PDB file of C-alpha atoms (C1' of nucleotides) in Angstrom:
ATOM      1  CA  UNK A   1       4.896  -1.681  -1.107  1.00 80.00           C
ATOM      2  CA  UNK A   2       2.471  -4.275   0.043  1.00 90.00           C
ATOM      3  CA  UNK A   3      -1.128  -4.036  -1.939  1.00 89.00           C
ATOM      4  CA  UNK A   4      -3.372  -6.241  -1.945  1.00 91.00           C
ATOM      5  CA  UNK A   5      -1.286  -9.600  -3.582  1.00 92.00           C
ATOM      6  CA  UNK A   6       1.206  -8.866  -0.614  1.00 92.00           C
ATOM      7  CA  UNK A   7      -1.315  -9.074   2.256  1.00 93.00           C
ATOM      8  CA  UNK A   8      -2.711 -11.879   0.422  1.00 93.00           C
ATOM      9  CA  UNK A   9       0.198 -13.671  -0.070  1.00 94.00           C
ATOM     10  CA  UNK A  10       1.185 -12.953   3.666  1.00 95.00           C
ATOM     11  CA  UNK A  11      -2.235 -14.236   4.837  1.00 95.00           C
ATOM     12  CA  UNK A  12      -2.209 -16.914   3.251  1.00 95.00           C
ATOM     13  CA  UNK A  13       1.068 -18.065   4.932  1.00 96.00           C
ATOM     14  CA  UNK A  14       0.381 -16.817   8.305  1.00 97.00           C
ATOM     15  CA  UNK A  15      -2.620 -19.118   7.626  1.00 96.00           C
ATOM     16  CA  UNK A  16      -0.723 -22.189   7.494  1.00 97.00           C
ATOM     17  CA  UNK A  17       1.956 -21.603  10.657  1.00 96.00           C
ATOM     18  CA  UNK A  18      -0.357 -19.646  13.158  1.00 97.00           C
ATOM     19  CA  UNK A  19      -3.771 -20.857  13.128  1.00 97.00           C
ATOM     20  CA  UNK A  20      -4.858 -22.920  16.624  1.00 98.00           C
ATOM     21  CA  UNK A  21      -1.704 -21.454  17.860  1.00 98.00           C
ATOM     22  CA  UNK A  22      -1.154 -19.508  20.956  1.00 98.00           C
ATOM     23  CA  UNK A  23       1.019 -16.053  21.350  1.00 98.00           C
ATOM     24  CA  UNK A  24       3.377 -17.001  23.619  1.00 98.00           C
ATOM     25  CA  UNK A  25       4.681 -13.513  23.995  1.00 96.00           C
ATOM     26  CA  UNK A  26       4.667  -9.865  22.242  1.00 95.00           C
ATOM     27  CA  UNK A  27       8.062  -7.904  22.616  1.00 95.00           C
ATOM     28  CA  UNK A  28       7.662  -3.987  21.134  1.00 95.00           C
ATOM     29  CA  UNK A  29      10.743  -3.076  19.967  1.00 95.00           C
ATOM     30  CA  UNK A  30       9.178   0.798  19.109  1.00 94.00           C
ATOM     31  CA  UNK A  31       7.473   2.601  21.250  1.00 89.00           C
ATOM     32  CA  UNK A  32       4.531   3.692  18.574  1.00 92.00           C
ATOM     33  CA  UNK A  33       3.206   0.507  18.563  1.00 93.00           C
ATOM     34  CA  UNK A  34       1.210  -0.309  21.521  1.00 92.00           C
ATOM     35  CA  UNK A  35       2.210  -3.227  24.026  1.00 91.00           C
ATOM     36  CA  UNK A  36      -1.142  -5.040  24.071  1.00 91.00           C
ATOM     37  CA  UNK A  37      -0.833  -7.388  27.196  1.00 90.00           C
ATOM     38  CA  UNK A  38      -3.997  -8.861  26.426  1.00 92.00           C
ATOM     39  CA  UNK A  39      -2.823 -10.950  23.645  1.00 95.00           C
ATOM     40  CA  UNK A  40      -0.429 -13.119  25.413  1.00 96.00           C
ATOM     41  CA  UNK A  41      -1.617 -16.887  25.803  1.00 97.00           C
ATOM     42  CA  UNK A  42      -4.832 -16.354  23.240  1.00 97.00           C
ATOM     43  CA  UNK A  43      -4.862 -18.684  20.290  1.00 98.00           C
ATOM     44  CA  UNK A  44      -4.822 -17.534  16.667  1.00 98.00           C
ATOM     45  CA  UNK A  45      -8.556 -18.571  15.744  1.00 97.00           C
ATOM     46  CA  UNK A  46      -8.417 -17.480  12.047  1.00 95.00           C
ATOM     47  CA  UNK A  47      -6.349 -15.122   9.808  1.00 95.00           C
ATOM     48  CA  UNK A  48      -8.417 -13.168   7.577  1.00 92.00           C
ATOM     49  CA  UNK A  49      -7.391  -9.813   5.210  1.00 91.00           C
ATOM     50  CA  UNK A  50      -9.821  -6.777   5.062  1.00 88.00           C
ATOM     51  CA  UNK A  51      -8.592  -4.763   2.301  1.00 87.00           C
ATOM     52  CA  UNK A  52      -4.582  -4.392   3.082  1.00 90.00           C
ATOM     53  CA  UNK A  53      -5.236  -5.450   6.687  1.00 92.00           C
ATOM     54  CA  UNK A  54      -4.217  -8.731   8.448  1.00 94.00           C
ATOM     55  CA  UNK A  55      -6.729  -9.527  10.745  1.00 94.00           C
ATOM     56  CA  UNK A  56      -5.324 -12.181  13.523  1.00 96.00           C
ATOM     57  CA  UNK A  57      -8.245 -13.209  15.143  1.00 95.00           C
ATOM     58  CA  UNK A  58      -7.836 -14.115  18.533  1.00 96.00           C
ATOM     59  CA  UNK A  59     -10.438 -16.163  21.096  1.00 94.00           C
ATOM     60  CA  UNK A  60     -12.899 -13.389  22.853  1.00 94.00           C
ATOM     61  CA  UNK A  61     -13.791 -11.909  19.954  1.00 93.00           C
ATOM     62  CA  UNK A  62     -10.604  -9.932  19.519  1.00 94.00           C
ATOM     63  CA  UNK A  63      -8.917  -9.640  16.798  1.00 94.00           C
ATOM     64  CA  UNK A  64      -5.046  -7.898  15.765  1.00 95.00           C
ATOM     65  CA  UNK A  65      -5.137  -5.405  12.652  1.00 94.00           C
ATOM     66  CA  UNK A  66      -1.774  -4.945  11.407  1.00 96.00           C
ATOM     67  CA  UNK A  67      -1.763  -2.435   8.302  1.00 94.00           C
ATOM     68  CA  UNK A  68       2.013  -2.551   6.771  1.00 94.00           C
ATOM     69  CA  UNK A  69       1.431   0.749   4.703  1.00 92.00           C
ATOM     70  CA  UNK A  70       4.694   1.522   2.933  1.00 90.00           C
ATOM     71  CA  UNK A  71       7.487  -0.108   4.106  1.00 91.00           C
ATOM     72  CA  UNK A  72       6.132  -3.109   6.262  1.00 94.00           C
ATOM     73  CA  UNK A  73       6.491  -6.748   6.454  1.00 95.00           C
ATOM     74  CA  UNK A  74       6.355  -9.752   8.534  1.00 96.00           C
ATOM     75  CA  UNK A  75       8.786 -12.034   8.798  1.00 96.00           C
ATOM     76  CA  UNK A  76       8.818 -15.807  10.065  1.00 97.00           C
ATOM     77  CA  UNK A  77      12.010 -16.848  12.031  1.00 96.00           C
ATOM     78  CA  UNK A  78      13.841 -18.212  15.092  1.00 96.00           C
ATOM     79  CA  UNK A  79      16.323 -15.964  15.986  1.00 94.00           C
ATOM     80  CA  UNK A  80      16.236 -14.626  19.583  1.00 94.00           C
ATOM     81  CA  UNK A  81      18.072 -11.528  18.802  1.00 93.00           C
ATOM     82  CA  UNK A  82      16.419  -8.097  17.629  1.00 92.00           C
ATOM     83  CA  UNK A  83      16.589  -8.352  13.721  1.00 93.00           C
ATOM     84  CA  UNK A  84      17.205  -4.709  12.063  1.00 92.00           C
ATOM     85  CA  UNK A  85      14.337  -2.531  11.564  1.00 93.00           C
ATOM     86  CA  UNK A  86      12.047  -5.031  13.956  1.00 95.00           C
ATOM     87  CA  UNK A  87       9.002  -3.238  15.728  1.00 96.00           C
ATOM     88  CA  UNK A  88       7.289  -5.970  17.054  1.00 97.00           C
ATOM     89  CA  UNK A  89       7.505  -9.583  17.677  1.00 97.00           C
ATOM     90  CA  UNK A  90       4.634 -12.387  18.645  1.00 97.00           C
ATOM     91  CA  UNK A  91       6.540 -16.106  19.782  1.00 97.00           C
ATOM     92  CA  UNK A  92       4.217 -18.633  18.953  1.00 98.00           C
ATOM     93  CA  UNK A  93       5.807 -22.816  20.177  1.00 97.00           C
ATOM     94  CA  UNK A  94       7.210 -23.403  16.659  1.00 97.00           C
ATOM     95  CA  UNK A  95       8.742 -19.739  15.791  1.00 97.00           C
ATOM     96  CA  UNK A  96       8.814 -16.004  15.742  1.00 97.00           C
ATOM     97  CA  UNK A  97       6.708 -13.267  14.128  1.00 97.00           C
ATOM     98  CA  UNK A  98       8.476  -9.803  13.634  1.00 97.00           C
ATOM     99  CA  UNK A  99       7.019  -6.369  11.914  1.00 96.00           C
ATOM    100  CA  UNK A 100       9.938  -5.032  10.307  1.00 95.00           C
ATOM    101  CA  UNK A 101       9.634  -1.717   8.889  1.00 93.00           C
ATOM    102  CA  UNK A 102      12.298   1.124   8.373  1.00 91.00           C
ATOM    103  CA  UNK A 103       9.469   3.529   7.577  1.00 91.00           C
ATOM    104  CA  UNK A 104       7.927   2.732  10.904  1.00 93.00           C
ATOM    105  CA  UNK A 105       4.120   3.852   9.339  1.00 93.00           C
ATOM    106  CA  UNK A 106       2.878   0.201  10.090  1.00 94.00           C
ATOM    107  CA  UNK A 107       0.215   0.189  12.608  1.00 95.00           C
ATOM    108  CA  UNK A 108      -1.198  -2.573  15.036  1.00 95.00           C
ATOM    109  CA  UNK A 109      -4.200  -2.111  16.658  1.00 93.00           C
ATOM    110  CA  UNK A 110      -6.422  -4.642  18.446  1.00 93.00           C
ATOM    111  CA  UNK A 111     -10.225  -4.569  17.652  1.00 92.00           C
ATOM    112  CA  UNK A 112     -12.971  -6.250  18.202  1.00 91.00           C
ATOM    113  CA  UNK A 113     -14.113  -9.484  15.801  1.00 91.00           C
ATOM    114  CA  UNK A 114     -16.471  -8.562  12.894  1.00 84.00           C
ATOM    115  CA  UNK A 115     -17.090 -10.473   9.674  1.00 75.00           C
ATOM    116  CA  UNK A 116     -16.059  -8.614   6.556  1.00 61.00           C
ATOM    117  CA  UNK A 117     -19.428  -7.926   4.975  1.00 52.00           C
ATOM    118  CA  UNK A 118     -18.660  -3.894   5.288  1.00 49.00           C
ATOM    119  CA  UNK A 119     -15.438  -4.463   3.002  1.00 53.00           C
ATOM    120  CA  UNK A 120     -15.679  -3.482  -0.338  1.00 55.00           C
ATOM    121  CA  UNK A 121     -13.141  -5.751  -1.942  1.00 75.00           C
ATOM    122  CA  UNK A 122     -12.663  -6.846  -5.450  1.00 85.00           C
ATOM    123  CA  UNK A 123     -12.534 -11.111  -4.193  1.00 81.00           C
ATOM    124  CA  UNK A 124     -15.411 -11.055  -1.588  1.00 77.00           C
ATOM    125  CA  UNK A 125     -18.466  -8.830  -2.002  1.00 74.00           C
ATOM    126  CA  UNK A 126     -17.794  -6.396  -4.428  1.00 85.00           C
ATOM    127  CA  UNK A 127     -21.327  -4.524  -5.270  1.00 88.00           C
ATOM    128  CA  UNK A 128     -20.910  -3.069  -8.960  1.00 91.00           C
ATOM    129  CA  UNK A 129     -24.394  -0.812  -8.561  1.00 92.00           C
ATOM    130  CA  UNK A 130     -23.273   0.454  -5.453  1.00 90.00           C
ATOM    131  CA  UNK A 131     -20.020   1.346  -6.871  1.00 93.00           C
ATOM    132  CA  UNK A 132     -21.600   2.753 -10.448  1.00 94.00           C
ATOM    133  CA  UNK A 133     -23.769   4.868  -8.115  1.00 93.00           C
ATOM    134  CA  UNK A 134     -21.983   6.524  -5.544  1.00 92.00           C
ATOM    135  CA  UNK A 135     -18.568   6.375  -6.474  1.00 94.00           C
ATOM    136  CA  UNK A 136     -18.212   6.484 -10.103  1.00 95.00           C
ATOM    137  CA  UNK A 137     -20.114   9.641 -10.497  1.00 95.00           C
ATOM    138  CA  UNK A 138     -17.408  11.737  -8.323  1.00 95.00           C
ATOM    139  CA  UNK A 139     -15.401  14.022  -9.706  1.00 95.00           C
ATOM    140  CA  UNK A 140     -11.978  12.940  -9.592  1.00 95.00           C
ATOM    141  CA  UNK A 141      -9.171  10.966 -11.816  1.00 95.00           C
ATOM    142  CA  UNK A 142     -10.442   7.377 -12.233  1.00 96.00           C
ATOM    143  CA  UNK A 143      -7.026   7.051 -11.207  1.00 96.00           C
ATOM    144  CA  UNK A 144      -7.358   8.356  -7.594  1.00 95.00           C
ATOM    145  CA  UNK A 145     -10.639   6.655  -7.193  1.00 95.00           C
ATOM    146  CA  UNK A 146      -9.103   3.621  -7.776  1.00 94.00           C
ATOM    147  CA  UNK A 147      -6.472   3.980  -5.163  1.00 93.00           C
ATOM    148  CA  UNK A 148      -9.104   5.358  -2.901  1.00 92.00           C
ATOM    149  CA  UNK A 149      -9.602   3.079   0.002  1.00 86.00           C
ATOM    150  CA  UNK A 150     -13.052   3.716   0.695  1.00 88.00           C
ATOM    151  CA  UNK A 151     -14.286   3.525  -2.951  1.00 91.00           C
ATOM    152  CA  UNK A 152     -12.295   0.272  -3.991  1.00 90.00           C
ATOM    153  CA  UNK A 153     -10.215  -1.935  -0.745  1.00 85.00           C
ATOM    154  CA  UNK A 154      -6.966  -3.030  -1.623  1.00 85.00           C
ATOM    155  CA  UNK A 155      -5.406  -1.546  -4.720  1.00 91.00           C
ATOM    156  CA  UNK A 156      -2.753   0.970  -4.772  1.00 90.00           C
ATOM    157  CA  UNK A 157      -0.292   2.795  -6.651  1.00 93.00           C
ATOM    158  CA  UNK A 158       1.897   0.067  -8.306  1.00 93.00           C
ATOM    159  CA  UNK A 159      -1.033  -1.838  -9.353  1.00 94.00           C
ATOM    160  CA  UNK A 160      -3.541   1.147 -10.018  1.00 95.00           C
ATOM    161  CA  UNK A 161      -1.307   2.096 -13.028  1.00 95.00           C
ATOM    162  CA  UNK A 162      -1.119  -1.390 -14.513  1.00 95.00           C
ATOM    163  CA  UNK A 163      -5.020  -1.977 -14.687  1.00 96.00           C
ATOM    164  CA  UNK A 164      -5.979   1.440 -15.976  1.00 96.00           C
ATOM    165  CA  UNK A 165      -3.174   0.279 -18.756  1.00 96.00           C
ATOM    166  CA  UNK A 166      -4.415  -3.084 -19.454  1.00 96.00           C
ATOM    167  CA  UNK A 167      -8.161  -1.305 -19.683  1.00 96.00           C
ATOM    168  CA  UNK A 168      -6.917   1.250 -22.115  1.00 96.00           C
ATOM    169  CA  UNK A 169      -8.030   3.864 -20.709  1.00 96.00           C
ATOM    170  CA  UNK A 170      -6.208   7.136 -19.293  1.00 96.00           C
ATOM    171  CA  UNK A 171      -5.283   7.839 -15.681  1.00 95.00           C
ATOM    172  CA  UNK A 172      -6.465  11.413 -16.280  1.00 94.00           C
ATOM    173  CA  UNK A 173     -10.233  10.776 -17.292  1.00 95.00           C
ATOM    174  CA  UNK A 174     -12.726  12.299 -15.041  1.00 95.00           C
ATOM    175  CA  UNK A 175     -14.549   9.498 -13.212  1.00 96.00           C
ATOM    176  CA  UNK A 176     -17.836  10.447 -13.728  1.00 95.00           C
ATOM    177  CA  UNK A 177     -17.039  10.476 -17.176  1.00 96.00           C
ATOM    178  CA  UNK A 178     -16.593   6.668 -17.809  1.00 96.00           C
ATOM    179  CA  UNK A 179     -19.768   4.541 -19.117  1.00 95.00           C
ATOM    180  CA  UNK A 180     -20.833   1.370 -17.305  1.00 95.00           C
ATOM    181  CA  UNK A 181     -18.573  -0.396 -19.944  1.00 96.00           C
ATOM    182  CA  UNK A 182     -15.323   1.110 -19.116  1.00 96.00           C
ATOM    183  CA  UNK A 183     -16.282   0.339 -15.332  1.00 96.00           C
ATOM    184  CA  UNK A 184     -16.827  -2.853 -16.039  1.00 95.00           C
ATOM    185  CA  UNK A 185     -13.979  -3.495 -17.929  1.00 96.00           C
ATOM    186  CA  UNK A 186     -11.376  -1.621 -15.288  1.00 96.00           C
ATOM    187  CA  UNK A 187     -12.867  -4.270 -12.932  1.00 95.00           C
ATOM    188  CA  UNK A 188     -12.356  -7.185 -15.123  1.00 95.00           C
ATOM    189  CA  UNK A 189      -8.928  -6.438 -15.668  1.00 95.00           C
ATOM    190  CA  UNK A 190      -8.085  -5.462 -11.981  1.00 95.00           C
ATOM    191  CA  UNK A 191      -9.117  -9.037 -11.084  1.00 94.00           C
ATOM    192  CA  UNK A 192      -6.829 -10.491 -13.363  1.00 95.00           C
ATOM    193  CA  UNK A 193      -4.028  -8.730 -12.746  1.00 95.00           C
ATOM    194  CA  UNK A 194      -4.436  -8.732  -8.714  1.00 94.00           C
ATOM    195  CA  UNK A 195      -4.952 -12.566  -9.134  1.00 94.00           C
ATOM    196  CA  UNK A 196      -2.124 -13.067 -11.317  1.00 95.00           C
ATOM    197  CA  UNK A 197      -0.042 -11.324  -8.592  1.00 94.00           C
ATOM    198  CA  UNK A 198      -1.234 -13.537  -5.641  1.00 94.00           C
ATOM    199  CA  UNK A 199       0.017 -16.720  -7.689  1.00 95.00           C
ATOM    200  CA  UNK A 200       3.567 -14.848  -8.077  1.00 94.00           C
ATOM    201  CA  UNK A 201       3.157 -14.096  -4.507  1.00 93.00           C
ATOM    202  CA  UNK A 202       3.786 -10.428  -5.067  1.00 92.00           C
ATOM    203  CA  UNK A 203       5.495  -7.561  -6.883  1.00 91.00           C
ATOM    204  CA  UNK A 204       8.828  -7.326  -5.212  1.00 87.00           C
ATOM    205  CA  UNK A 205      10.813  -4.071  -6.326  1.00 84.00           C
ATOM    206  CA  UNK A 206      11.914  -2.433  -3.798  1.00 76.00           C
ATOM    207  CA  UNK A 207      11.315  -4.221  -0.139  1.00 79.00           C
ATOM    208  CA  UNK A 208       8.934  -6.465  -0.846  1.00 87.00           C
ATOM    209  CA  UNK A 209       9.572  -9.771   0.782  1.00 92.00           C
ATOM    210  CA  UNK A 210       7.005 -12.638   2.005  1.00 94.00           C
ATOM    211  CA  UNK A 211       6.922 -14.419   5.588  1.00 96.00           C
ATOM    212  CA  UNK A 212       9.988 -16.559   4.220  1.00 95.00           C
ATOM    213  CA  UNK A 213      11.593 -13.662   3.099  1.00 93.00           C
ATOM    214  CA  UNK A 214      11.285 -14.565  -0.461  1.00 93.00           C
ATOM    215  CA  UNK A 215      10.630 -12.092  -3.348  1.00 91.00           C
ATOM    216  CA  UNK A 216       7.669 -12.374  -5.381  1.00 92.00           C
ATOM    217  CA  UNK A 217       7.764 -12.731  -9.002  1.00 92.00           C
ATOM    218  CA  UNK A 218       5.359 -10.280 -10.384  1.00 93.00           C
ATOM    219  CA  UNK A 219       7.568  -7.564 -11.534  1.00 92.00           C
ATOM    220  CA  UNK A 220       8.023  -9.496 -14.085  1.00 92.00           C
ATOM    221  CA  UNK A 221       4.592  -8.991 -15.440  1.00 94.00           C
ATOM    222  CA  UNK A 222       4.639  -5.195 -15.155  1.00 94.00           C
ATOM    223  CA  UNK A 223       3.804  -3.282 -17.873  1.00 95.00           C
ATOM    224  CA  UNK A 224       3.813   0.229 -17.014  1.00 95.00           C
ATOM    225  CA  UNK A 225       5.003   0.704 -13.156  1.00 93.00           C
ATOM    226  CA  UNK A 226       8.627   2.119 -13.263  1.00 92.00           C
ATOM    227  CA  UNK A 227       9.308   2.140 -17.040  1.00 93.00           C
ATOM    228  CA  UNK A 228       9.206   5.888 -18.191  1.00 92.00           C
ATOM    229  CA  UNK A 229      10.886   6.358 -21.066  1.00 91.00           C
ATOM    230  CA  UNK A 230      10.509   2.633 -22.058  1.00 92.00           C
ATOM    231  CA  UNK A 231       8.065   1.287 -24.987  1.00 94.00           C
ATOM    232  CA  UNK A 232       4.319   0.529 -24.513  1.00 95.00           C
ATOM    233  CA  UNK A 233       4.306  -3.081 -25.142  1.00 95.00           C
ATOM    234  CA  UNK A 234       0.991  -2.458 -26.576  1.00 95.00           C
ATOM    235  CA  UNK A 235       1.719   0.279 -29.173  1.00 96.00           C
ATOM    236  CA  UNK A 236       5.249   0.640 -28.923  1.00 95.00           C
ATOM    237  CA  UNK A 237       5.286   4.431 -27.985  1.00 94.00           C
ATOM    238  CA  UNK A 238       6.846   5.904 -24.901  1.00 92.00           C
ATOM    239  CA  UNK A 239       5.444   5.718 -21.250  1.00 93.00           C
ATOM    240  CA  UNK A 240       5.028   8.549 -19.293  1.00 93.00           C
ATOM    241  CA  UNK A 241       5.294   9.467 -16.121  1.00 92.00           C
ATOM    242  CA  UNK A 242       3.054  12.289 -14.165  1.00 93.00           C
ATOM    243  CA  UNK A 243       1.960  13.371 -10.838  1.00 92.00           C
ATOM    244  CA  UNK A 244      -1.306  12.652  -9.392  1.00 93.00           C
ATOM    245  CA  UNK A 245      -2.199  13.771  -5.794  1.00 90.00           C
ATOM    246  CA  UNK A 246       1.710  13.447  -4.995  1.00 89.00           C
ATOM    247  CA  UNK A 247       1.695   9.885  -6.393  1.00 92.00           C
ATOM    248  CA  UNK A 248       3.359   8.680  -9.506  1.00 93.00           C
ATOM    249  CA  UNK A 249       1.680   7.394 -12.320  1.00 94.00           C
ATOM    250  CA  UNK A 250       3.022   5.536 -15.525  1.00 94.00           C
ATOM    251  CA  UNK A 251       0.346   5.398 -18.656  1.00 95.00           C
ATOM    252  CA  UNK A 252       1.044   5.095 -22.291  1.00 95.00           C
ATOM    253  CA  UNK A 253      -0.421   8.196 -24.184  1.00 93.00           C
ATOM    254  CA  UNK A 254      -0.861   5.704 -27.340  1.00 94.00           C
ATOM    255  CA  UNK A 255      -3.085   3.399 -26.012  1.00 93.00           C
ATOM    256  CA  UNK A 256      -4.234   5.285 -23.004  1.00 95.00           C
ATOM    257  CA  UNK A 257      -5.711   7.975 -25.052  1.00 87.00           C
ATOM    258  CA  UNK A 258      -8.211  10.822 -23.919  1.00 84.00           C
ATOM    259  CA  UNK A 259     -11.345  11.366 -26.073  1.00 75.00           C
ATOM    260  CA  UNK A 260     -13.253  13.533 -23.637  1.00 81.00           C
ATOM    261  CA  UNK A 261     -13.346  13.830 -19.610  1.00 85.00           C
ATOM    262  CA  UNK A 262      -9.758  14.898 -19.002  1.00 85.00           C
ATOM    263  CA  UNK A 263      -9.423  15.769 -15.239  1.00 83.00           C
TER     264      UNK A 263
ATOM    265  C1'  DA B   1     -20.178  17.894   1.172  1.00 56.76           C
ATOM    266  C1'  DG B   2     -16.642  16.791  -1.464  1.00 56.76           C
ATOM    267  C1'  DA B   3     -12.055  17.452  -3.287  1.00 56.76           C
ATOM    268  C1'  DA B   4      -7.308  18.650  -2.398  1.00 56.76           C
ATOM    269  C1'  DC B   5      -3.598  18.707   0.493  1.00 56.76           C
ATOM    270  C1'  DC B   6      -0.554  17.478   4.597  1.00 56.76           C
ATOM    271  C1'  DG B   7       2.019  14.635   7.863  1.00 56.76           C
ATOM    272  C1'  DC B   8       3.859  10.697   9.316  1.00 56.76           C
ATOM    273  C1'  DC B   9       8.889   8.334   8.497  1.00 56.76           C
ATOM    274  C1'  DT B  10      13.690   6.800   6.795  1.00 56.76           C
ATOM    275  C1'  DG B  11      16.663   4.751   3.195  1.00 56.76           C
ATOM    276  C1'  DC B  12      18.112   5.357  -1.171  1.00 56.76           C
ATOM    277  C1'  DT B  13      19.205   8.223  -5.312  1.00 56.76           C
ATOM    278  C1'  DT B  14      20.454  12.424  -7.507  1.00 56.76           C
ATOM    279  C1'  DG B  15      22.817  16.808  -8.078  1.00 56.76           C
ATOM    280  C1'  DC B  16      26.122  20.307  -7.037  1.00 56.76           C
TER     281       DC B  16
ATOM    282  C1'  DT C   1      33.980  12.995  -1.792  1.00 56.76           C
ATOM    283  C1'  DG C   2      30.363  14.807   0.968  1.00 56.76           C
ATOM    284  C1'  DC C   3      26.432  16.776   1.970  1.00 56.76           C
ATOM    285  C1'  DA C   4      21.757  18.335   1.078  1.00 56.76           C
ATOM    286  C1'  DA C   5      17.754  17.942  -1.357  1.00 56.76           C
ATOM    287  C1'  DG C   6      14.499  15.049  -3.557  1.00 56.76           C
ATOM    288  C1'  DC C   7      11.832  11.000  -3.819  1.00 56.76           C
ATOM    289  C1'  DA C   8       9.111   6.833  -2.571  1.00 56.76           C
ATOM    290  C1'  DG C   9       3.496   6.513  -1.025  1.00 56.76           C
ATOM    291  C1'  DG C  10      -1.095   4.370   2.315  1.00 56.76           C
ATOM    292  C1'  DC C  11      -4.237   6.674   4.447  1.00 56.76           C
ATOM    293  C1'  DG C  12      -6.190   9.408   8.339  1.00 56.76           C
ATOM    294  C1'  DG C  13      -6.680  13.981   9.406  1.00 56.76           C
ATOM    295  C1'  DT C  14      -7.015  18.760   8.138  1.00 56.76           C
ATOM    296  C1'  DT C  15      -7.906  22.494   5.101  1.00 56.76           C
ATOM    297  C1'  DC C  16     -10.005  24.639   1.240  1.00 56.76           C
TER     298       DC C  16
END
DNA sequence: AGAACCGCCTGCTTGC
DNA sequence: TGCAAGCAGGCGGTTC
């Protein structure tokens, strides 16, 4: 499931083999994604991320946003034929781009240029007050806030779990219940672990593979995600696993404990 | 207004 | 063995 570290890791690539390149071609394999004859011949002017969106900037101050959502990924290559669970391919002089995605929830839109400054991401311009003052005070799990895309850009599920871990602090705490402390603290931690899972180039599962098709390394620095019934490396006692808003969590009731503000 | 819930999708796992 | 049900979840849209 590509967060944050995957787009990252993806943008950073697509970086290196597209930029001052022109789309030689678009071929939509899936009718849901749009055939946008516009984009043929324009050169790549930048790649950029807004939350978990590639932005391929193009000349004219257009610009592709490709959001992978569950089950997406690009894929570098040279084959001519339709690769399995391809949706969409840009040629570019030196190789081939394809979305594949079984899930087929990956969307591609074209929009027009604008700098980042409305993002609210962690690594750019991340503004604490405005956070601690109209987000924090809402009344939902911390957990869901943090996954929530217009609160915080770029974290979900996997990595939601491991921060509120590493912060000590439960998944079922009432937002408005945490002190400027814990706040500050959740964010420390989510910028070290998000950072640490750019350099391992991702937490590959499931599906997770990068524009070489190459896992990343980072499940190897889980702590939480996907180990009910194993022990907290912390304090040794089991992790759980519960529901939130139809997601799955993982938290160690030892270390994750609730003093007051349960949700 | 804000919180909760639903729908989009398909491959894999689990249970009978 | 085979089939059906359950599960995975980002996020926009809808409902409560």
């Amino acid at each position: 499931m590509p967060e944050l570290p995957e787009v990252e890791t993806l943008c950073r690539q697509l970086r290196l083999r597209t930029v001052g390149d022109k789309i030689l071609a678009a071929r939509v394999f899936d009718d849901k994604i749009n055939d946008f004859k516009e984009i043929r011949q324009r050169p790549v002017t930048a790649i950029r991320r807004r939350g978990k969106t590639i932005l391929l900037d193009l000349d004219r101050g257009r610009s592709l946003a490709i959001h992978l959502r569950m089950t997406g990924r690009l894929l570098w290559h040279n084959s001519r034929a339709k690769l399995p669970h391809s949706r969409w391919r840009l040629r570019f002089a030196t190789g081939n781009i394809d979305l594949i995605d079984p899930r087929r929830f990956a969307t591609v839109k074209i929009e027009e240029t604008v700098c980042c400054q409305d993002t609210l991401d962690l690594f750019s311009n991340f503004d604490m007050s405005a956070f601690l003052a109209k987000q924090a005070p809402r009344k939902v799990c911390v957990k869901i806030l943090l996954m929530d895309p217009q609160a915080v850009a770029g974290i979900g599920n996997i990595y939601a779990s491991e921060i509120l871990h590493r912060a000590g602090i439960s998944p079922l705490r009432l937002s408005s219940t945490l002190g400027k402390k814990e706040w500050k603290n959740i964010f420390r931690f989510a910028r070290l672990i998000l950072k640490k899972a750019i350099e391992k180039r991702g937490t590959s599962i499931s599906d997770w593979r990068d524009l070489d098709g190459l896992p990343g390394e980072n499940q190897h620095e889980l702590r939480v995600y996907g180990k009910e019934g194993q022990n907290c490396p912390n304090c040794g006692l089991f992790i759980q696993k519960i529901k939130q808003g139809g997601r799955s969590t993982y938290f160690c009731a030892g270390c994750q404990g609730i003093s007051r503000g349960r949700c």
